[in-house]
């Protein structure tokens, strides 16, 4: 939103607010219209977050499970490992 003037941003914000349903407006007014930022960047979905080594959860769990002996592996074990990874 850097390429818009503060007036343009406020116009767009008001248009978004006015187009919302009453329930959504009520939620925003409860938190404060001035604090509300409809243009903020979305948070990373949990499935594409990366750790310090720049690997995703899926890559980490795959790497871990390939190192597990066949006798120790089960669906319950894999599910538990995935839950711990998240």
Coordinates of C-alpha atoms in Angstrom, one line a residue:
X1 CA 0.0 0.0 0.0
X2 CA 3.1 2.3 -0.3
X3 CA 2.0 3.7 -3.6
X4 CA -1.2 5.2 -2.3
X5 CA -1.7 8.5 -0.5
X6 CA -3.1 8.4 3.1
X7 CA -6.4 9.8 1.7
X8 CA -6.7 7.0 -0.8
X9 CA -5.9 4.4 1.8
X10 CA -8.6 5.8 4.1
X11 CA -11.1 5.8 1.2
X12 CA -10.4 2.2 0.5
X13 CA -10.6 1.3 4.1
X14 CA -14.0 3.0 4.5
X15 CA -15.2 1.3 1.3
X16 CA -14.2 -2.1 2.6
X17 CA -15.8 -1.4 6.0
X18 CA -19.0 -0.2 4.4
X19 CA -19.2 -3.3 2.2
X20 CA -19.0 -5.6 5.2
X21 CA -21.9 -7.1 7.0
X22 CA -23.2 -5.7 10.3
X23 CA -21.6 -8.5 12.2
X24 CA -18.1 -7.9 10.8
X25 CA -18.5 -4.1 11.3
X26 CA -19.4 -4.7 15.0
X27 CA -16.3 -6.8 15.5
X28 CA -14.1 -4.1 14.0
X29 CA -15.7 -1.4 16.0
X30 CA -15.3 -3.4 19.2
X31 CA -11.5 -3.6 18.6
X32 CA -11.3 -0.1 17.2
X33 CA -11.7 1.2 13.7
X34 CA -8.4 3.2 13.9
X35 CA -6.4 0.1 14.9
X36 CA -8.0 -2.1 12.1
X37 CA -5.7 -2.6 9.1
X38 CA -7.5 -4.4 6.2
X39 CA -4.3 -4.3 4.2
X40 CA -2.0 -6.1 6.5
X41 CA 0.0 -9.1 5.1
X42 CA -1.4 -12.5 5.9
X43 CA 0.5 -14.8 8.2
X44 CA 2.4 -17.7 6.8
X45 CA 0.3 -20.9 6.7
X46 CA 1.7 -23.5 9.1
X47 CA 2.4 -25.9 6.3
X48 CA 4.9 -23.6 4.6
X49 CA 6.7 -22.3 7.6
X50 CA 10.4 -23.1 7.8
X51 CA 12.8 -23.7 10.6
X52 CA 16.3 -22.3 11.1
X53 CA 17.6 -24.6 8.4
X54 CA 15.1 -23.4 5.9
X55 CA 13.3 -26.7 5.7
X56 CA 9.5 -27.1 5.8
X57 CA 7.6 -29.2 8.3
X58 CA 6.9 -31.7 5.5
X59 CA 10.6 -32.0 4.7
X60 CA 11.6 -32.4 8.3
X61 CA 9.1 -35.2 9.0
X62 CA 9.9 -37.0 5.7
X63 CA 13.6 -36.9 6.6
X64 CA 12.9 -38.2 10.2
X65 CA 10.6 -41.0 9.1
X66 CA 13.0 -42.3 6.4
X67 CA 15.5 -42.8 9.2
X68 CA 13.2 -44.9 11.3
X69 CA 13.6 -48.7 11.3
X70 CA 10.8 -50.6 9.6
X71 CA 10.0 -52.5 12.8
X72 CA 9.4 -49.3 14.8
X73 CA 7.3 -47.5 12.1
X74 CA 3.5 -47.4 12.3
X75 CA 0.8 -44.9 11.3
X76 CA 0.3 -44.0 14.9
X77 CA 4.1 -43.3 15.3
X78 CA 4.1 -41.2 12.1
X79 CA 1.1 -39.2 13.2
X80 CA 2.6 -38.6 16.7
X81 CA 5.9 -37.4 15.1
X82 CA 4.0 -35.1 12.8
X83 CA 2.1 -33.6 15.7
X84 CA 5.3 -33.0 17.6
X85 CA 6.8 -31.4 14.5
X86 CA 4.0 -28.9 14.2

